[in-house]
Amino acid sequence: MRPIRRLPSALGSRRSNTLEQEREYSEKIQEVSYRKAINDEEAPVKMKHVRKLIIATHQDKDALLYWKLAHTLNPLSTDVTAWKFCHTLHMLLRDGHKHTMRDTIKNFDFIKNIREHFNHLKHGYGRLIVCYSELLLVKLRFHRRN
């Protein structure tokens, strides 16, 4: 049995969280939400995970972490994950922070690559992904001009 003196240190500091700890926690929550929203399960995206991603863009005032996750956790692995990525991105552009559009325009080629990657699939999600990514590209072109 451990002495009582060691228990408080094992439980952690009683001080309030520092800004760095809060940031790490926020990034962890955002990564978990991204993984749960964009998975290869053939089921609709759960809105609670998308909501957390949207709220995170408002807290961070940008979508840089979302795009970092998108580049790290490849949404091109399956057609289902690519579809969910496009759908989630569309909701982020609609409801996320205003700088989400700016950060997404910087990743224009990433969305273009999704369209090109699934262009050869003529059945299932392939055609849907091509159409959805084209819609996102048209939206980004419009906002880039205006």
Tab-separated table of N, CA and C in Angstrom:
chain	number	residue	atom	x	y	z
A	1	MET	N	0.838	-1.186	0.000
A	1	MET	CA	0.000	0.000	0.000
A	1	MET	C	0.881	1.247	0.000
A	2	ARG	N	0.483	2.227	-0.776
A	2	ARG	CA	1.266	3.458	-0.890
A	2	ARG	C	1.006	4.373	0.295
A	3	PRO	N	2.039	5.089	0.684
A	3	PRO	CA	1.819	6.067	1.750
A	3	PRO	C	0.896	7.183	1.263
A	4	ILE	N	0.214	7.792	2.184
A	4	ILE	CA	-0.761	8.829	1.858
A	4	ILE	C	-0.083	10.039	1.219
A	5	ARG	N	1.151	10.304	1.562
A	5	ARG	CA	1.849	11.476	1.027
A	5	ARG	C	1.979	11.433	-0.498
A	6	ARG	N	2.054	10.250	-1.074
A	6	ARG	CA	2.255	10.130	-2.518
A	6	ARG	C	0.961	10.265	-3.313
A	7	LEU	N	-0.159	10.087	-2.711
A	7	LEU	CA	-1.421	10.133	-3.443
A	7	LEU	C	-1.677	11.462	-4.139
A	8	PRO	N	-1.515	12.604	-3.478
A	8	PRO	CA	-1.778	13.852	-4.196
A	8	PRO	C	-0.901	14.025	-5.440
A	9	SER	N	0.377	13.631	-5.362
A	9	SER	CA	1.220	13.774	-6.545
A	9	SER	C	0.791	12.796	-7.636
A	10	ALA	N	0.290	11.631	-7.265
A	10	ALA	CA	-0.186	10.668	-8.257
A	10	ALA	C	-1.469	11.162	-8.915
A	11	LEU	N	-2.255	11.931	-8.181
A	11	LEU	CA	-3.498	12.457	-8.729
A	11	LEU	C	-3.265	13.675	-9.612
A	12	GLY	N	-2.102	14.264	-9.514
A	12	GLY	CA	-1.810	15.427	-10.347
A	12	GLY	C	-1.837	16.703	-9.543
A	13	SER	N	-1.517	17.748	-10.194
A	13	SER	CA	-1.446	19.053	-9.557
A	13	SER	C	-2.843	19.584	-9.281
A	14	ARG	N	-2.982	20.292	-8.197
A	14	ARG	CA	-4.275	20.892	-7.859
A	14	ARG	C	-4.393	22.306	-8.423
A	15	ARG	N	-3.338	22.761	-9.071
A	15	ARG	CA	-3.376	24.086	-9.683
A	15	ARG	C	-4.287	24.065	-10.901
A	16	SER	N	-4.733	25.230	-11.297
A	16	SER	CA	-5.576	25.323	-12.489
A	16	SER	C	-4.746	25.000	-13.732
A	17	ASN	N	-5.428	24.584	-14.783
A	17	ASN	CA	-4.748	24.237	-16.027
A	17	ASN	C	-4.054	25.451	-16.621
A	18	THR	N	-2.888	25.198	-17.151
A	18	THR	CA	-2.200	26.269	-17.850
A	18	THR	C	-2.760	26.360	-19.259
A	19	LEU	N	-2.413	27.415	-19.929
A	19	LEU	CA	-2.880	27.623	-21.299
A	19	LEU	C	-2.391	26.506	-22.221
A	20	GLU	N	-1.164	26.063	-22.006
A	20	GLU	CA	-0.596	24.990	-22.830
A	20	GLU	C	-1.341	23.672	-22.620
A	21	GLN	N	-1.686	23.367	-21.377
A	21	GLN	CA	-2.439	22.144	-21.090
A	21	GLN	C	-3.828	22.200	-21.714
A	22	GLU	N	-4.458	23.349	-21.647
A	22	GLU	CA	-5.779	23.508	-22.260
A	22	GLU	C	-5.697	23.343	-23.768
A	23	ARG	N	-4.643	23.868	-24.367
A	23	ARG	CA	-4.458	23.745	-25.817
A	23	ARG	C	-4.255	22.279	-26.213
A	24	GLU	N	-3.428	21.560	-25.462
A	24	GLU	CA	-3.204	20.136	-25.741
A	24	GLU	C	-4.499	19.346	-25.609
A	25	TYR	N	-5.278	19.667	-24.591
A	25	TYR	CA	-6.555	18.986	-24.389
A	25	TYR	C	-7.510	19.281	-25.544
A	26	SER	N	-7.547	20.526	-25.979
A	26	SER	CA	-8.406	20.919	-27.095
A	26	SER	C	-8.001	20.189	-28.376
A	27	GLU	N	-6.695	20.089	-28.628
A	27	GLU	CA	-6.213	19.377	-29.811
A	27	GLU	C	-6.574	17.897	-29.752
A	28	LYS	N	-6.472	17.324	-28.563
A	28	LYS	CA	-6.815	15.909	-28.396
A	28	LYS	C	-8.304	15.685	-28.673
A	29	ILE	N	-9.151	16.549	-28.128
A	29	ILE	CA	-10.597	16.442	-28.351
A	29	ILE	C	-10.915	16.594	-29.833
A	30	GLN	N	-10.242	17.532	-30.486
A	30	GLN	CA	-10.488	17.761	-31.906
A	30	GLN	C	-10.046	16.555	-32.738
A	31	GLU	N	-8.929	15.943	-32.387
A	31	GLU	CA	-8.469	14.757	-33.123
A	31	GLU	C	-9.434	13.592	-32.948
A	32	VAL	N	-9.920	13.400	-31.732
A	32	VAL	CA	-10.889	12.329	-31.473
A	32	VAL	C	-12.173	12.588	-32.258
A	33	SER	N	-12.630	13.822	-32.265
A	33	SER	CA	-13.844	14.169	-33.015
A	33	SER	C	-13.641	13.952	-34.506
A	34	TYR	N	-12.477	14.314	-35.020
A	34	TYR	CA	-12.176	14.118	-36.439
A	34	TYR	C	-12.202	12.630	-36.777
A	35	ARG	N	-11.538	11.822	-35.938
A	35	ARG	CA	-11.492	10.371	-36.184
A	35	ARG	C	-12.889	9.750	-36.129
A	36	LYS	N	-13.710	10.222	-35.215
A	36	LYS	CA	-15.057	9.662	-35.086
A	36	LYS	C	-15.983	10.149	-36.191
A	37	ALA	N	-15.792	11.369	-36.644
A	37	ALA	CA	-16.644	11.896	-37.715
A	37	ALA	C	-16.273	11.285	-39.059
A	38	ILE	N	-14.987	11.147	-39.315
A	38	ILE	CA	-14.516	10.668	-40.617
A	38	ILE	C	-13.921	9.280	-40.423
A	39	ASN	N	-14.810	8.294	-40.365
A	39	ASN	CA	-14.383	6.904	-40.235
A	39	ASN	C	-14.910	6.114	-41.423
A	40	ASP	N	-14.514	4.856	-41.524
A	40	ASP	CA	-14.917	4.068	-42.693
A	40	ASP	C	-16.199	3.275	-42.470
A	41	GLU	N	-16.905	3.582	-41.407
A	41	GLU	CA	-18.190	2.940	-41.134
A	41	GLU	C	-19.248	3.544	-42.061
A	42	GLU	N	-19.989	2.692	-42.746
A	42	GLU	CA	-20.980	3.181	-43.705
A	42	GLU	C	-22.253	3.590	-42.966
A	43	ALA	N	-22.164	4.721	-42.306
A	43	ALA	CA	-23.271	5.300	-41.538
A	43	ALA	C	-23.117	6.818	-41.606
A	44	PRO	N	-24.201	7.552	-41.368
A	44	PRO	CA	-24.100	9.019	-41.428
A	44	PRO	C	-23.109	9.564	-40.404
A	45	VAL	N	-22.556	10.705	-40.718
A	45	VAL	CA	-21.653	11.395	-39.794
A	45	VAL	C	-22.468	11.836	-38.591
A	46	LYS	N	-21.954	11.575	-37.395
A	46	LYS	CA	-22.669	12.004	-36.192
A	46	LYS	C	-22.436	13.495	-35.985
A	47	MET	N	-23.535	14.203	-35.845
A	47	MET	CA	-23.472	15.658	-35.752
A	47	MET	C	-22.738	16.144	-34.506
A	48	LYS	N	-22.741	15.358	-33.434
A	48	LYS	CA	-22.055	15.820	-32.226
A	48	LYS	C	-20.546	15.944	-32.464
A	49	HIS	N	-19.995	15.084	-33.328
A	49	HIS	CA	-18.569	15.171	-33.632
A	49	HIS	C	-18.284	16.357	-34.552
A	50	VAL	N	-19.159	16.578	-35.512
A	50	VAL	CA	-19.000	17.727	-36.412
A	50	VAL	C	-19.159	19.025	-35.624
A	51	ARG	N	-20.106	19.047	-34.692
A	51	ARG	CA	-20.316	20.233	-33.860
A	51	ARG	C	-19.053	20.581	-33.078
A	52	LYS	N	-18.374	19.555	-32.547
A	52	LYS	CA	-17.133	19.807	-31.804
A	52	LYS	C	-16.065	20.404	-32.714
A	53	LEU	N	-16.014	19.932	-33.961
A	53	LEU	CA	-15.055	20.496	-34.915
A	53	LEU	C	-15.406	21.941	-35.249
A	54	ILE	N	-16.690	22.219	-35.397
A	54	ILE	CA	-17.139	23.583	-35.695
A	54	ILE	C	-16.818	24.513	-34.527
A	55	ILE	N	-17.115	24.067	-33.321
A	55	ILE	CA	-16.829	24.877	-32.131
A	55	ILE	C	-15.330	25.125	-32.008
A	56	ALA	N	-14.530	24.116	-32.342
A	56	ALA	CA	-13.074	24.275	-32.268
A	56	ALA	C	-12.578	25.340	-33.240
A	57	THR	N	-13.205	25.450	-34.417
A	57	THR	CA	-12.785	26.507	-35.351
A	57	THR	C	-13.099	27.884	-34.775
A	58	HIS	N	-14.192	27.987	-34.030
A	58	HIS	CA	-14.533	29.275	-33.409
A	58	HIS	C	-13.602	29.580	-32.237
A	59	GLN	N	-13.217	28.553	-31.485
A	59	GLN	CA	-12.299	28.770	-30.366
A	59	GLN	C	-10.908	29.164	-30.866
A	60	ASP	N	-10.438	28.463	-31.914
A	60	ASP	CA	-9.102	28.734	-32.456
A	60	ASP	C	-9.085	29.916	-33.416
A	61	LYS	N	-10.267	30.312	-33.876
A	61	LYS	CA	-10.431	31.379	-34.864
A	61	LYS	C	-9.781	31.033	-36.208
A	62	ASP	N	-9.643	29.743	-36.482
A	62	ASP	CA	-9.154	29.262	-37.777
A	62	ASP	C	-9.406	27.759	-37.872
A	63	ALA	N	-9.029	27.186	-39.004
A	63	ALA	CA	-9.216	25.745	-39.218
A	63	ALA	C	-7.877	25.059	-39.461
A	64	LEU	N	-6.811	25.624	-38.942
A	64	LEU	CA	-5.480	25.076	-39.192
A	64	LEU	C	-5.316	23.677	-38.613
A	65	LEU	N	-5.823	23.449	-37.417
A	65	LEU	CA	-5.702	22.123	-36.820
A	65	LEU	C	-6.528	21.103	-37.590
A	66	TYR	N	-7.695	21.496	-38.066
A	66	TYR	CA	-8.520	20.595	-38.879
A	66	TYR	C	-7.751	20.161	-40.121
A	67	TRP	N	-7.101	21.101	-40.785
A	67	TRP	CA	-6.356	20.771	-41.994
A	67	TRP	C	-5.099	19.983	-41.678
A	68	LYS	N	-4.502	20.235	-40.530
A	68	LYS	CA	-3.352	19.432	-40.115
A	68	LYS	C	-3.791	17.977	-39.931
A	69	LEU	N	-4.944	17.786	-39.314
A	69	LEU	CA	-5.480	16.433	-39.139
A	69	LEU	C	-5.840	15.807	-40.481
A	70	ALA	N	-6.386	16.596	-41.392
A	70	ALA	CA	-6.767	16.079	-42.708
A	70	ALA	C	-5.544	15.587	-43.472
A	71	HIS	N	-4.432	16.296	-43.347
A	71	HIS	CA	-3.217	15.872	-44.043
A	71	HIS	C	-2.559	14.688	-43.343
A	72	THR	N	-2.687	14.611	-42.031
A	72	THR	CA	-2.071	13.528	-41.272
A	72	THR	C	-2.890	12.244	-41.354
A	73	LEU	N	-4.190	12.348	-41.108
A	73	LEU	CA	-5.088	11.191	-41.114
A	73	LEU	C	-5.788	11.146	-42.469
A	74	ASN	N	-5.193	10.495	-43.398
A	74	ASN	CA	-5.584	10.533	-44.805
A	74	ASN	C	-7.044	10.151	-45.036
A	75	PRO	N	-7.880	11.090	-45.512
A	75	PRO	CA	-9.281	10.749	-45.800
A	75	PRO	C	-9.453	10.001	-47.119
A	76	LEU	N	-8.376	9.804	-47.876
A	76	LEU	CA	-8.468	9.102	-49.154
A	76	LEU	C	-8.367	7.589	-49.005
A	77	SER	N	-8.264	7.099	-47.779
A	77	SER	CA	-8.055	5.665	-47.581
A	77	SER	C	-9.210	4.834	-48.135
A	78	THR	N	-10.442	5.291	-47.979
A	78	THR	CA	-11.595	4.590	-48.561
A	78	THR	C	-12.552	5.613	-49.152
A	79	ASP	N	-13.476	5.122	-49.952
A	79	ASP	CA	-14.452	6.036	-50.544
A	79	ASP	C	-15.411	6.593	-49.496
A	80	VAL	N	-15.696	5.820	-48.463
A	80	VAL	CA	-16.601	6.286	-47.400
A	80	VAL	C	-15.950	7.428	-46.615
A	81	THR	N	-14.670	7.287	-46.289
A	81	THR	CA	-13.995	8.358	-45.543
A	81	THR	C	-13.870	9.624	-46.389
A	82	ALA	N	-13.660	9.466	-47.685
A	82	ALA	CA	-13.575	10.642	-48.562
A	82	ALA	C	-14.918	11.363	-48.625
A	83	TRP	N	-16.007	10.586	-48.702
A	83	TRP	CA	-17.345	11.192	-48.718
A	83	TRP	C	-17.607	11.943	-47.413
A	84	LYS	N	-17.278	11.304	-46.298
A	84	LYS	CA	-17.505	11.940	-44.998
A	84	LYS	C	-16.627	13.179	-44.834
A	85	PHE	N	-15.422	13.129	-45.389
A	85	PHE	CA	-14.549	14.300	-45.340
A	85	PHE	C	-15.187	15.471	-46.083
A	86	CYS	N	-15.676	15.217	-47.289
A	86	CYS	CA	-16.315	16.280	-48.080
A	86	CYS	C	-17.538	16.838	-47.353
A	87	HIS	N	-18.333	15.942	-46.784
A	87	HIS	CA	-19.549	16.367	-46.085
A	87	HIS	C	-19.205	17.199	-44.846
A	88	THR	N	-18.229	16.741	-44.082
A	88	THR	CA	-17.809	17.462	-42.876
A	88	THR	C	-17.213	18.821	-43.245
A	89	LEU	N	-16.402	18.852	-44.284
A	89	LEU	CA	-15.809	20.116	-44.723
A	89	LEU	C	-16.888	21.101	-45.159
A	90	HIS	N	-17.901	20.609	-45.851
A	90	HIS	CA	-18.996	21.476	-46.285
A	90	HIS	C	-19.698	22.101	-45.075
A	91	MET	N	-19.939	21.302	-44.037
A	91	MET	CA	-20.581	21.840	-42.828
A	91	MET	C	-19.664	22.825	-42.109
A	92	LEU	N	-18.352	22.550	-42.116
A	92	LEU	CA	-17.406	23.486	-41.504
A	92	LEU	C	-17.384	24.820	-42.246
A	93	LEU	N	-17.419	24.758	-43.566
A	93	LEU	CA	-17.432	25.996	-44.348
A	93	LEU	C	-18.707	26.787	-44.098
A	94	ARG	N	-19.795	26.070	-43.894
A	94	ARG	CA	-21.089	26.725	-43.682
A	94	ARG	C	-21.200	27.322	-42.281
A	95	ASP	N	-20.799	26.556	-41.260
A	95	ASP	CA	-21.056	26.956	-39.872
A	95	ASP	C	-19.807	27.318	-39.072
A	96	GLY	N	-18.625	27.055	-39.612
A	96	GLY	CA	-17.391	27.309	-38.874
A	96	GLY	C	-17.029	28.785	-38.835
A	97	HIS	N	-15.903	29.067	-38.228
A	97	HIS	CA	-15.394	30.441	-38.130
A	97	HIS	C	-15.146	30.999	-39.526
A	98	LYS	N	-15.196	32.309	-39.657
A	98	LYS	CA	-15.058	32.933	-40.979
A	98	LYS	C	-13.688	32.667	-41.607
A	99	HIS	N	-12.667	32.405	-40.805
A	99	HIS	CA	-11.338	32.120	-41.352
A	99	HIS	C	-11.203	30.684	-41.848
A	100	THR	N	-12.218	29.869	-41.622
A	100	THR	CA	-12.207	28.505	-42.149
A	100	THR	C	-12.142	28.538	-43.671
A	101	MET	N	-12.837	29.471	-44.271
A	101	MET	CA	-12.821	29.607	-45.735
A	101	MET	C	-11.413	29.932	-46.221
A	102	ARG	N	-10.761	30.862	-45.558
A	102	ARG	CA	-9.397	31.260	-45.937
A	102	ARG	C	-8.438	30.068	-45.846
A	103	ASP	N	-8.537	29.308	-44.756
A	103	ASP	CA	-7.660	28.155	-44.568
A	103	ASP	C	-7.964	27.046	-45.565
A	104	THR	N	-9.221	26.927	-45.957
A	104	THR	CA	-9.603	25.903	-46.927
A	104	THR	C	-9.139	26.288	-48.325
A	105	ILE	N	-9.179	27.560	-48.655
A	105	ILE	CA	-8.683	28.016	-49.959
A	105	ILE	C	-7.195	27.689	-50.098
A	106	LYS	N	-6.461	27.766	-48.998
A	106	LYS	CA	-5.038	27.406	-49.027
A	106	LYS	C	-4.845	25.920	-49.340
A	107	ASN	N	-5.854	25.101	-49.055
A	107	ASN	CA	-5.788	23.654	-49.295
A	107	ASN	C	-6.623	23.248	-50.509
A	108	PHE	N	-6.753	24.162	-51.456
A	108	PHE	CA	-7.535	23.940	-52.669
A	108	PHE	C	-7.058	22.687	-53.412
A	109	ASP	N	-5.744	22.524	-53.521
A	109	ASP	CA	-5.185	21.377	-54.249
A	109	ASP	C	-5.499	20.048	-53.569
A	110	PHE	N	-5.645	20.057	-52.262
A	110	PHE	CA	-5.980	18.830	-51.533
A	110	PHE	C	-7.359	18.327	-51.966
A	111	ILE	N	-8.314	19.232	-52.079
A	111	ILE	CA	-9.669	18.859	-52.507
A	111	ILE	C	-9.649	18.441	-53.975
A	112	LYS	N	-8.840	19.126	-54.765
A	112	LYS	CA	-8.675	18.758	-56.172
A	112	LYS	C	-8.132	17.328	-56.293
A	113	ASN	N	-7.183	16.974	-55.429
A	113	ASN	CA	-6.619	15.618	-55.432
A	113	ASN	C	-7.668	14.575	-55.069
A	114	ILE	N	-8.563	14.915	-54.166
A	114	ILE	CA	-9.646	13.988	-53.818
A	114	ILE	C	-10.504	13.729	-55.047
A	115	ARG	N	-10.845	14.795	-55.750
A	115	ARG	CA	-11.663	14.640	-56.958
A	115	ARG	C	-10.949	13.766	-57.986
A	116	GLU	N	-9.681	14.022	-58.222
A	116	GLU	CA	-8.925	13.253	-59.210
A	116	GLU	C	-8.725	11.807	-58.772
A	117	HIS	N	-8.542	11.600	-57.480
A	117	HIS	CA	-8.305	10.253	-56.961
A	117	HIS	C	-9.518	9.343	-57.177
A	118	PHE	N	-10.718	9.891	-57.018
A	118	PHE	CA	-11.931	9.081	-57.137
A	118	PHE	C	-12.623	9.245	-58.489
A	119	ASN	N	-12.001	9.937	-59.412
A	119	ASN	CA	-12.592	10.168	-60.722
A	119	ASN	C	-12.754	8.875	-61.518
A	120	HIS	N	-11.916	7.885	-61.255
A	120	HIS	CA	-11.982	6.627	-62.003
A	120	HIS	C	-13.125	5.721	-61.544
A	121	LEU	N	-13.641	5.931	-60.336
A	121	LEU	CA	-14.742	5.095	-59.838
A	121	LEU	C	-16.056	5.562	-60.452
A	122	LYS	N	-16.684	4.714	-61.189
A	122	LYS	CA	-17.935	5.088	-61.858
A	122	LYS	C	-19.164	4.533	-61.131
A	123	HIS	N	-18.964	3.889	-60.007
A	123	HIS	CA	-20.082	3.331	-59.250
A	123	HIS	C	-19.919	3.685	-57.768
A	124	GLY	N	-20.971	3.456	-57.012
A	124	GLY	CA	-20.928	3.698	-55.570
A	124	GLY	C	-20.648	5.149	-55.223
A	125	TYR	N	-19.761	5.329	-54.272
A	125	TYR	CA	-19.444	6.666	-53.778
A	125	TYR	C	-18.559	7.465	-54.727
A	126	GLY	N	-17.918	6.812	-55.671
A	126	GLY	CA	-16.971	7.494	-56.555
A	126	GLY	C	-17.554	8.702	-57.247
A	127	ARG	N	-18.692	8.519	-57.904
A	127	ARG	CA	-19.322	9.640	-58.617
A	127	ARG	C	-19.797	10.712	-57.642
A	128	LEU	N	-20.295	10.280	-56.482
A	128	LEU	CA	-20.756	11.249	-55.481
A	128	LEU	C	-19.600	12.101	-54.955
A	129	ILE	N	-18.468	11.462	-54.716
A	129	ILE	CA	-17.299	12.189	-54.208
A	129	ILE	C	-16.814	13.200	-55.240
A	130	VAL	N	-16.794	12.786	-56.507
A	130	VAL	CA	-16.365	13.700	-57.570
A	130	VAL	C	-17.301	14.906	-57.632
A	131	CYS	N	-18.607	14.663	-57.575
A	131	CYS	CA	-19.578	15.775	-57.618
A	131	CYS	C	-19.464	16.671	-56.387
A	132	TYR	N	-19.330	16.052	-55.208
A	132	TYR	CA	-19.252	16.833	-53.973
A	132	TYR	C	-17.967	17.660	-53.929
A	133	SER	N	-16.852	17.051	-54.322
A	133	SER	CA	-15.596	17.805	-54.313
A	133	SER	C	-15.631	18.921	-55.358
A	134	GLU	N	-16.297	18.689	-56.484
A	134	GLU	CA	-16.451	19.744	-57.491
A	134	GLU	C	-17.292	20.895	-56.934
A	135	LEU	N	-18.340	20.566	-56.190
A	135	LEU	CA	-19.152	21.599	-55.539
A	135	LEU	C	-18.301	22.426	-54.583
A	136	LEU	N	-17.465	21.756	-53.791
A	136	LEU	CA	-16.598	22.470	-52.851
A	136	LEU	C	-15.598	23.356	-53.594
A	137	LEU	N	-15.066	22.861	-54.708
A	137	LEU	CA	-14.111	23.650	-55.486
A	137	LEU	C	-14.770	24.886	-56.095
A	138	VAL	N	-15.997	24.727	-56.590
A	138	VAL	CA	-16.733	25.876	-57.140
A	138	VAL	C	-16.988	26.905	-56.044
A	139	LYS	N	-17.370	26.427	-54.874
A	139	LYS	CA	-17.612	27.322	-53.732
A	139	LYS	C	-16.336	28.083	-53.361
A	140	LEU	N	-15.204	27.383	-53.348
A	140	LEU	CA	-13.934	28.023	-53.004
A	140	LEU	C	-13.500	29.028	-54.071
A	141	ARG	N	-13.699	28.681	-55.335
A	141	ARG	CA	-13.370	29.625	-56.413
A	141	ARG	C	-14.198	30.901	-56.280
A	142	PHE	N	-15.477	30.734	-55.975
A	142	PHE	CA	-16.362	31.889	-55.804
A	142	PHE	C	-15.858	32.789	-54.679
A	143	HIS	N	-15.533	32.191	-53.538
A	143	HIS	CA	-15.099	32.988	-52.387
A	143	HIS	C	-13.699	33.563	-52.587
A	144	ARG	N	-12.894	32.915	-53.387
A	144	ARG	CA	-11.569	33.457	-53.692
A	144	ARG	C	-11.698	34.735	-54.517
A	145	ARG	N	-12.659	34.747	-55.443
A	145	ARG	CA	-12.867	35.931	-56.293
A	145	ARG	C	-13.554	37.058	-55.539
A	146	ASN	N	-14.431	36.730	-54.602
A	146	ASN	CA	-15.244	37.760	-53.935
A	146	ASN	C	-14.826	38.012	-52.521
